[in-house]
Short mmCIF file of C-alpha atoms in Angstrom, two decimals:
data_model
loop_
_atom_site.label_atom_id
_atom_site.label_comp_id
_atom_site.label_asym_id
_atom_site.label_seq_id
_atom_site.Cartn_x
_atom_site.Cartn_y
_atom_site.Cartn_z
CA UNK A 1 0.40 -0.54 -16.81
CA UNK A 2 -1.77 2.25 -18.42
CA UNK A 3 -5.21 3.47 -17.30
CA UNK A 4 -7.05 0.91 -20.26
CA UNK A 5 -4.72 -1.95 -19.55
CA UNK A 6 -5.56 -1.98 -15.56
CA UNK A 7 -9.18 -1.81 -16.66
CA UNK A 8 -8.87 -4.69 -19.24
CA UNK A 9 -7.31 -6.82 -16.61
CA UNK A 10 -9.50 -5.78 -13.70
CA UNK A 11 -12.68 -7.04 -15.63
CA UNK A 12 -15.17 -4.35 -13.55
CA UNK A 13 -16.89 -3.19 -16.76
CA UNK A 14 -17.94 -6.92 -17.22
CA UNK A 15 -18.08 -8.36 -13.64
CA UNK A 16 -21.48 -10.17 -13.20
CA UNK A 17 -24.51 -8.79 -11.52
CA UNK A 18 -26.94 -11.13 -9.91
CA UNK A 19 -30.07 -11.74 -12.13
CA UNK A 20 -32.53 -10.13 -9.69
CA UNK A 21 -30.56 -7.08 -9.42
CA UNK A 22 -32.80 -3.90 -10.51
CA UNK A 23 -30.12 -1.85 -12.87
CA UNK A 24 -32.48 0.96 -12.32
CA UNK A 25 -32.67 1.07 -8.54
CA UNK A 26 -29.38 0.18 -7.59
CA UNK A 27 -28.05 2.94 -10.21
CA UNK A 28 -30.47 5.49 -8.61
CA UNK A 29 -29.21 4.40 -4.94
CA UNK A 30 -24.85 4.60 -5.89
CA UNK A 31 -25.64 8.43 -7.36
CA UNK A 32 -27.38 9.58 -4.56
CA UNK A 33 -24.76 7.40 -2.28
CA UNK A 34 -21.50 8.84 -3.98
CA UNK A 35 -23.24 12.65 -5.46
CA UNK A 36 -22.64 11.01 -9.00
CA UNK A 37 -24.53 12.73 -12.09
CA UNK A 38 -25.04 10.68 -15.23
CA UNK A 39 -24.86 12.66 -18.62
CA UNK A 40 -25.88 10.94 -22.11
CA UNK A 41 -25.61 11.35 -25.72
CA UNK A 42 -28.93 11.34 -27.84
CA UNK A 43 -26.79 8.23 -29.13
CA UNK A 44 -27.16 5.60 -26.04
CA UNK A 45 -29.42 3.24 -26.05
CA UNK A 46 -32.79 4.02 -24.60
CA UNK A 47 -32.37 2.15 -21.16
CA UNK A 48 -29.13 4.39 -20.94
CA UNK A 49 -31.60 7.40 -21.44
CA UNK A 50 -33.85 6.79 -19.23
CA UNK A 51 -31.68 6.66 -16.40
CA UNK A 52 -29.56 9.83 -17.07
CA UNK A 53 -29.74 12.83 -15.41
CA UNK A 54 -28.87 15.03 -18.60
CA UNK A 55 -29.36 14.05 -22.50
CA UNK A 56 -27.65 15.88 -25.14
CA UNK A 57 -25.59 16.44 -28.27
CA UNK A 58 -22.33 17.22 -27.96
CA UNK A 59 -22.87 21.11 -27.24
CA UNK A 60 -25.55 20.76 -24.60
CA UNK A 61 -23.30 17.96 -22.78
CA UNK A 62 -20.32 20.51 -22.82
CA UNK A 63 -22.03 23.68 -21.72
CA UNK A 64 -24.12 21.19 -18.46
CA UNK A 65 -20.61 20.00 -17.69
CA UNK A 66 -19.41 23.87 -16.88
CA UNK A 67 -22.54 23.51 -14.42
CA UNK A 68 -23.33 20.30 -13.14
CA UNK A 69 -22.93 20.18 -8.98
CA UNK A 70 -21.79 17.05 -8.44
CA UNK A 71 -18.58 15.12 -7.45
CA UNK A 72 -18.85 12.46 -10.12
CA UNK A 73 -19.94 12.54 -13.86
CA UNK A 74 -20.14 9.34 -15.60
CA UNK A 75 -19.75 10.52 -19.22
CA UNK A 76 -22.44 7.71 -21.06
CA UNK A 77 -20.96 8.76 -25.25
CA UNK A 78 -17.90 8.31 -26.63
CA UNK A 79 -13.98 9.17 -24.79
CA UNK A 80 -14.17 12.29 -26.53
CA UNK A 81 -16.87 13.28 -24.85
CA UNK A 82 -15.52 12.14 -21.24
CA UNK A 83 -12.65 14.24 -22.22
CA UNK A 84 -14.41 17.34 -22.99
CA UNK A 85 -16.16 17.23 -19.48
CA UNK A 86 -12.68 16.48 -17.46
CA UNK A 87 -11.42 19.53 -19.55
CA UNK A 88 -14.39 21.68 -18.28
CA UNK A 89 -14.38 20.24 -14.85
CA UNK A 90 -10.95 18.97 -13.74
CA UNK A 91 -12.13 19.08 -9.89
CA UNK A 92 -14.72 16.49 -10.58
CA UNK A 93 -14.21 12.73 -11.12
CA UNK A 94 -14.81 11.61 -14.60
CA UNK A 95 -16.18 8.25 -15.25
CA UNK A 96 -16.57 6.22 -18.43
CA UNK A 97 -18.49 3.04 -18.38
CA UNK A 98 -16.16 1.78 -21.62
CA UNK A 99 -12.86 2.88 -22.38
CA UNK A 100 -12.80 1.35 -25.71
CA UNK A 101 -15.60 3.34 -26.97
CA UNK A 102 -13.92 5.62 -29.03
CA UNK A 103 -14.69 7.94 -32.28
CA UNK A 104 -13.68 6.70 -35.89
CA UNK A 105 -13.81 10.68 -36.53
CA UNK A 106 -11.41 11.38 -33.54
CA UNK A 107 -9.23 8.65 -34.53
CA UNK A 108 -9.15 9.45 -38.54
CA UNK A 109 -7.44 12.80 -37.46
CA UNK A 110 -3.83 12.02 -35.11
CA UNK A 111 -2.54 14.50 -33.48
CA UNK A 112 0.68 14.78 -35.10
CA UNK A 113 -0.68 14.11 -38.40
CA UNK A 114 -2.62 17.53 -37.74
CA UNK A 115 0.10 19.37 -36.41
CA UNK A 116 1.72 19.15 -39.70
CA UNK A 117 -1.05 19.88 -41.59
CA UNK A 118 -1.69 23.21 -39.32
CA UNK A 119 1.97 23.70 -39.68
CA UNK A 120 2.17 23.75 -42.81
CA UNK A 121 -0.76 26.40 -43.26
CA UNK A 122 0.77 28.93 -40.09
CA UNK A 123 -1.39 31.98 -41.71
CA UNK A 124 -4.71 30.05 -40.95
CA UNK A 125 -7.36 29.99 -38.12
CA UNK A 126 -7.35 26.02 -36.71
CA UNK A 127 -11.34 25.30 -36.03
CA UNK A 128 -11.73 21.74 -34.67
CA UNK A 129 -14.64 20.12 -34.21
CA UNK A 130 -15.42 18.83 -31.08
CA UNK A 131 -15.40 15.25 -32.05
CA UNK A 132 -11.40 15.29 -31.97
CA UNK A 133 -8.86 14.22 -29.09
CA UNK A 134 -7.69 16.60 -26.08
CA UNK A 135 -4.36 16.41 -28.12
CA UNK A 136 -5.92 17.88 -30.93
CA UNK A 137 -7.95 20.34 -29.40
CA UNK A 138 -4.43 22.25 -28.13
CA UNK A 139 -3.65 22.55 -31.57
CA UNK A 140 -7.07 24.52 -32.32
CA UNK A 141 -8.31 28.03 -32.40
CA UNK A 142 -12.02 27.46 -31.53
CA UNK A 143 -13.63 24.50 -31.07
CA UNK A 144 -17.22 23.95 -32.77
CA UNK A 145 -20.36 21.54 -32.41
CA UNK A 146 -22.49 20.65 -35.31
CA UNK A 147 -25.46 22.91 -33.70
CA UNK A 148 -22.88 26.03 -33.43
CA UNK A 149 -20.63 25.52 -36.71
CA UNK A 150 -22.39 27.76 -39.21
CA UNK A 151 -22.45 30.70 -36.49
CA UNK A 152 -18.80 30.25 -35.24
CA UNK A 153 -17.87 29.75 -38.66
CA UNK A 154 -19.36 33.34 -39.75
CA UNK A 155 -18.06 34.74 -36.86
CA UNK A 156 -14.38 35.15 -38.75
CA UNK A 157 -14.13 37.69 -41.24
CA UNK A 158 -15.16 36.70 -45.25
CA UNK A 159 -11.77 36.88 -45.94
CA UNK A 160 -10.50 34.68 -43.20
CA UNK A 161 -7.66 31.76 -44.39
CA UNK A 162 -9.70 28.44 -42.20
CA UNK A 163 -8.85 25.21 -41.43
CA UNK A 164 -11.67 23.06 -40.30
CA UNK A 165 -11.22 19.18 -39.28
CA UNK A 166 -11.08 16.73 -39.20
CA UNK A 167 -15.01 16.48 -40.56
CA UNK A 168 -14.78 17.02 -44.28
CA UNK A 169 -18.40 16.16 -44.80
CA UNK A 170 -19.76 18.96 -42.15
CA UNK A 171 -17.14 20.89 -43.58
CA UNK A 172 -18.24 20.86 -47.47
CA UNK A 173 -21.50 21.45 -45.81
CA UNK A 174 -20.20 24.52 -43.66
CA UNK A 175 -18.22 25.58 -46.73
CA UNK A 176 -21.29 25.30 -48.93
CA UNK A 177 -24.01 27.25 -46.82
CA UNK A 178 -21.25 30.18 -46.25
CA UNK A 179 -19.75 30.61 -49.36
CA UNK A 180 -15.94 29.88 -47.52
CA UNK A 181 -13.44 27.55 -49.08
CA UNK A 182 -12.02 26.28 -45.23
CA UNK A 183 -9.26 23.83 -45.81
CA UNK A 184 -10.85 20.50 -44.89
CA UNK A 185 -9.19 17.64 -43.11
CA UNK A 186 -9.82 13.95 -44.65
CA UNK A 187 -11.83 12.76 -42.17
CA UNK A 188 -14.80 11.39 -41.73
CA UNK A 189 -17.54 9.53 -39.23
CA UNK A 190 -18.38 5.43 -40.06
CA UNK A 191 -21.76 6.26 -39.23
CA UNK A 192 -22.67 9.01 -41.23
CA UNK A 193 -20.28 7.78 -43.75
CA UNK A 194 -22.02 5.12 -44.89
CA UNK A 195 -25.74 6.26 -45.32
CA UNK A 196 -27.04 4.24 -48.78
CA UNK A 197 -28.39 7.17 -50.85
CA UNK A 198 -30.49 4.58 -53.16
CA UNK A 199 -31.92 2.63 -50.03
CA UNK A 200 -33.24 6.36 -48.43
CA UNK A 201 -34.28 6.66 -52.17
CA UNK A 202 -36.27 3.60 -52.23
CA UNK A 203 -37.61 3.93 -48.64
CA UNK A 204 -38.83 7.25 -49.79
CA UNK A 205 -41.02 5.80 -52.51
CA UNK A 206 -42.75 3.83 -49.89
CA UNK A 207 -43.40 6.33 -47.47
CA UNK A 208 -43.64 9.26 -50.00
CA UNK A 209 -44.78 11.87 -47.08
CA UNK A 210 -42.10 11.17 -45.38
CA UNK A 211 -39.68 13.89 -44.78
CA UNK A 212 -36.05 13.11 -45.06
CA UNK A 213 -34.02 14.61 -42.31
CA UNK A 214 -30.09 14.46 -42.08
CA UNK A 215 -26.99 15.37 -39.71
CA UNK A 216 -24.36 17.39 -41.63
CA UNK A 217 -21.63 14.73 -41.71
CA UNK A 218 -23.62 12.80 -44.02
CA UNK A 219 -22.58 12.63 -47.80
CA UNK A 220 -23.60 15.67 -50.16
CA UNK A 221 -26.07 13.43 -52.02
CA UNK A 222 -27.56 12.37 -49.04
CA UNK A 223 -27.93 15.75 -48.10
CA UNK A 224 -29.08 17.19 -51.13
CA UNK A 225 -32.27 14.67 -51.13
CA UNK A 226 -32.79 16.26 -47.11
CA UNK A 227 -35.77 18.19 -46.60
CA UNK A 228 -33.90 19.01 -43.22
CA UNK A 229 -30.44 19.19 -42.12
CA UNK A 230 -29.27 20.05 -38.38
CA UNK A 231 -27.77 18.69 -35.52
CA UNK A 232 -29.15 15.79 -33.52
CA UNK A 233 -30.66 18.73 -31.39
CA UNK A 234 -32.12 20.59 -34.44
CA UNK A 235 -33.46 17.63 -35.47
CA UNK A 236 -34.86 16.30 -32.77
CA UNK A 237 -36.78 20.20 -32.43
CA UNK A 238 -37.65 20.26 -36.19
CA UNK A 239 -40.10 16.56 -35.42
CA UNK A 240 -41.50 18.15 -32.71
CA UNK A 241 -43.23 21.17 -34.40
CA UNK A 242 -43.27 19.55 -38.15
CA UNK A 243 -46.72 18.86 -39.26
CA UNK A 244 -45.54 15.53 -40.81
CA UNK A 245 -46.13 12.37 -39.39
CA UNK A 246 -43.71 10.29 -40.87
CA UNK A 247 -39.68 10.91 -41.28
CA UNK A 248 -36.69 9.02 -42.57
CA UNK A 249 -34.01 9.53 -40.33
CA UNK A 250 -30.19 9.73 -41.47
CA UNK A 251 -28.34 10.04 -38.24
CA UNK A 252 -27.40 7.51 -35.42
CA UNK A 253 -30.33 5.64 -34.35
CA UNK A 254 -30.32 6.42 -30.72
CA UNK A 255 -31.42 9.90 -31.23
CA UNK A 256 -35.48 8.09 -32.69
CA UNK A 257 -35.77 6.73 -28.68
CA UNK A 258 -36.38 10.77 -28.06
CA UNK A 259 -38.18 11.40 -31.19
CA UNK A 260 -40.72 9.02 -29.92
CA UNK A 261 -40.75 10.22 -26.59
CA UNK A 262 -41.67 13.66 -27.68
CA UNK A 263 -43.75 12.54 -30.78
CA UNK A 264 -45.95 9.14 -29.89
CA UNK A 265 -47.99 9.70 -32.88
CA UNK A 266 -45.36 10.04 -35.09
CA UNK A 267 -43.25 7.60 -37.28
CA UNK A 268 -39.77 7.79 -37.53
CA UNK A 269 -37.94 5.47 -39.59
CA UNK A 270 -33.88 4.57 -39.77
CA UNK A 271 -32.27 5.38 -42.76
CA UNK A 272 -30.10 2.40 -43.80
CA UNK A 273 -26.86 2.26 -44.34
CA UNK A 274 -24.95 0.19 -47.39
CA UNK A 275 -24.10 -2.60 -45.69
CA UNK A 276 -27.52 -4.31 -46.04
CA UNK A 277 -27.24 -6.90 -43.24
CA UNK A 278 -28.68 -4.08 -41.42
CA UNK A 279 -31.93 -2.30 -40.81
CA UNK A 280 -30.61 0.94 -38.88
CA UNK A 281 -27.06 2.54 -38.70
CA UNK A 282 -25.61 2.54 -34.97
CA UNK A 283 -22.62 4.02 -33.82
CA UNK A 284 -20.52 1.20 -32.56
CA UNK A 285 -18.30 2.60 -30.38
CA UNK A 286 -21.98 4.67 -28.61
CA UNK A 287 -23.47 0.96 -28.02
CA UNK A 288 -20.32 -0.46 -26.18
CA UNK A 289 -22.22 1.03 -22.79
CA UNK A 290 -24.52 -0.63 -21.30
CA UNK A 291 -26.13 -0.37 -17.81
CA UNK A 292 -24.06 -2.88 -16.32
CA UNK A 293 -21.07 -1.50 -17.24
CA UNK A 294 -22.84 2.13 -16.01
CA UNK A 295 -23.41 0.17 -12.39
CA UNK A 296 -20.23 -1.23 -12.61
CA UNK A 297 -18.12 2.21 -13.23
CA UNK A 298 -20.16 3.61 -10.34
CA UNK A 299 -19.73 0.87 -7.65
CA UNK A 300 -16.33 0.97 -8.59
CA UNK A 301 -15.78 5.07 -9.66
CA UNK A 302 -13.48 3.48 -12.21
CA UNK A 303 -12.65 3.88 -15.20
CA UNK A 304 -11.90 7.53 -14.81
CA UNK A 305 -10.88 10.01 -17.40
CA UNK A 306 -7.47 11.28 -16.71
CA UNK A 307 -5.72 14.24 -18.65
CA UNK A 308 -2.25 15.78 -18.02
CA UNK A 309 -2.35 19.36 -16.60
CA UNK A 310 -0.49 20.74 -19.41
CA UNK A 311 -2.28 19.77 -22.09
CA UNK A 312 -5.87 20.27 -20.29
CA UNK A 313 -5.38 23.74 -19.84
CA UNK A 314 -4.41 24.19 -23.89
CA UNK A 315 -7.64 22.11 -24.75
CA UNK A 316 -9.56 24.83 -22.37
CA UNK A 317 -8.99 27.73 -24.18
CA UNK A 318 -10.64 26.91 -27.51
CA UNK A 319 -13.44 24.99 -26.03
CA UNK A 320 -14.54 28.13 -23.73
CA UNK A 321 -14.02 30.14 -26.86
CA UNK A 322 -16.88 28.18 -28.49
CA UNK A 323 -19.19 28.49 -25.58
CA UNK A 324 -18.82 32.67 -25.54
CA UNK A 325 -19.90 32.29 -29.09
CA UNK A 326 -22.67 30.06 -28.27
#
């Protein structure tokens, strides 16, 4: 029985918590109790937030996880993202509070499906972003983030033969704002994916000082209508010293929790996406934690993020190479 199966069956993630119970408390109580850390994505949900000892995109959660003195993480994001800290620090216990909260951009790009593709280009330079498997990652030159793509990017000669995956959206962009024609791998992210140009379009009209801001794996016509486009970082910065007082957001929801934190007096509204049965556009593998299952992978320091040596020590090397360029 594999490491998801045994956690399936054992039903901790799920196991009920008396009513009374204070998440908050008891949470606070099992870090101290066990050393534990909690790290989160700008994409949790905002009780998640709260609670966590360091918030981030995916560059900020790597580089903390090369410094973080602790003998448990719990990784509160996507697998990917529990992976990348186990990578960093294999001497520390990496927990996950939902093993099935995975990446539909990890998953559009299989390992051996990119093997071939990189083996059929040998005379190029494999850059992966970081949203890919530890699989993947051994098959890569450098790693990159969406804050740290344009600089790594530039960091290779003009005349450099490139393969970038498996994001072709932050890739056109990339590709676009450098004047490089990178090979791109067909993949893509569900959430940025599906951003409805003509709904931004029409929310625009009703909020007409509204500045439209947008992560780089959206859609070229969403991102030609941006009057910003950046990382969930850069974007998150950008609200805090704009002048405006009202923006249309075209990233994961999550990352508006912090926006408001920062900005009280500002609006922030969620771009939709084309499925109109919804309001907002939420990552659904980011909202499969929760704080019970967060109490639950503590009590229980389970489920934990396990990586074969071999392939660990691949993933390393590119992954350090992005953080000397950052």
């Amino acid at each position: 029985m594999n490491i998801k199966e045994c956690w399936l069956k054992s039903g901790f993630a799920n196991e009920a918590i008396p009513e009374n119970t204070d998440l908050v408390a008891e949470i606070a109580r099992l870090k101290k109790e066990k050393n534990a850390v909690i790290m989160a994505h700008y994409y949790q949900t905002g009780d998640i937030q709260d609670i966590a000892d360091v918030i981030g995109d995916s560059l900020a959660l790597a580089q903390w996880a090369t410094k973080v003195e602790a003998d448990i993480i719990v990784m509160c994001g996507v697998h990917f993202m529990g992976e990348t800290v186990k990578i960093l620090s294999p001497e520390k216990k990496v927990l996950v509070p939902d093993l099935n909260a995975g990446c539909s951009l990890a998953e559009s790009c299989p390992a051996d499906k990119f093997e071939e593709f990189v083996k059929a280009h040998p005379d190029h330079t494999v850059i992966s972003y970081v949203n890919t498997t530890a699989a993947v990652k051994t098959l890569t030159d450098v790693v990159v983030t969406s804050s740290n793509a344009r600089k790594i990017v530039d960091s290779f000669p003009k005349d450099a033969k490139l393969i970038f995956g498996p994001d072709r959206n932050l890739g056109n962009y990339i590709n676009s704002v450098t004047g490089r024609s990178m090979l791109l791998w067909n993949g893509a992210c569900h959430v940025h994916e599906q951003f409805s140009l003509e709904k931004i379009l029409l929310l625009k009209k009703e909020h007409p000082n509204a500045l439209i801001l947008a992560h780089p794996e959206c859609q070229s016509v969403v991102l030609k209508v941006a009057d910003e486009i950046g990382s969930t970082l850069a974007l998150l910065n950008f609200t805090k010293t704009s002048d405006a007082k009202e923006f249309i957001v075209a990233t994961e929801s999550g990352i508006i929790h912090e926006m408001r934190k920062y900005s009280p007096d500002k609006t922030f509204i969620p771009a939709p996406p084309i499925d109109s049965t919804c309001g907002c556009n939420d990552c659904n593998f980011m909202k499969l934690n929760t704080m019970q299952k967060v109490y639950n992978c503590l009590k229980y320091e389970f489920p934990e993020i396990e990586i074969d040596e071999s392939i660990r020590v691949k993933a390393e090397k590119p992954i350090r190479r992005m953080l000397e360029l950052s």
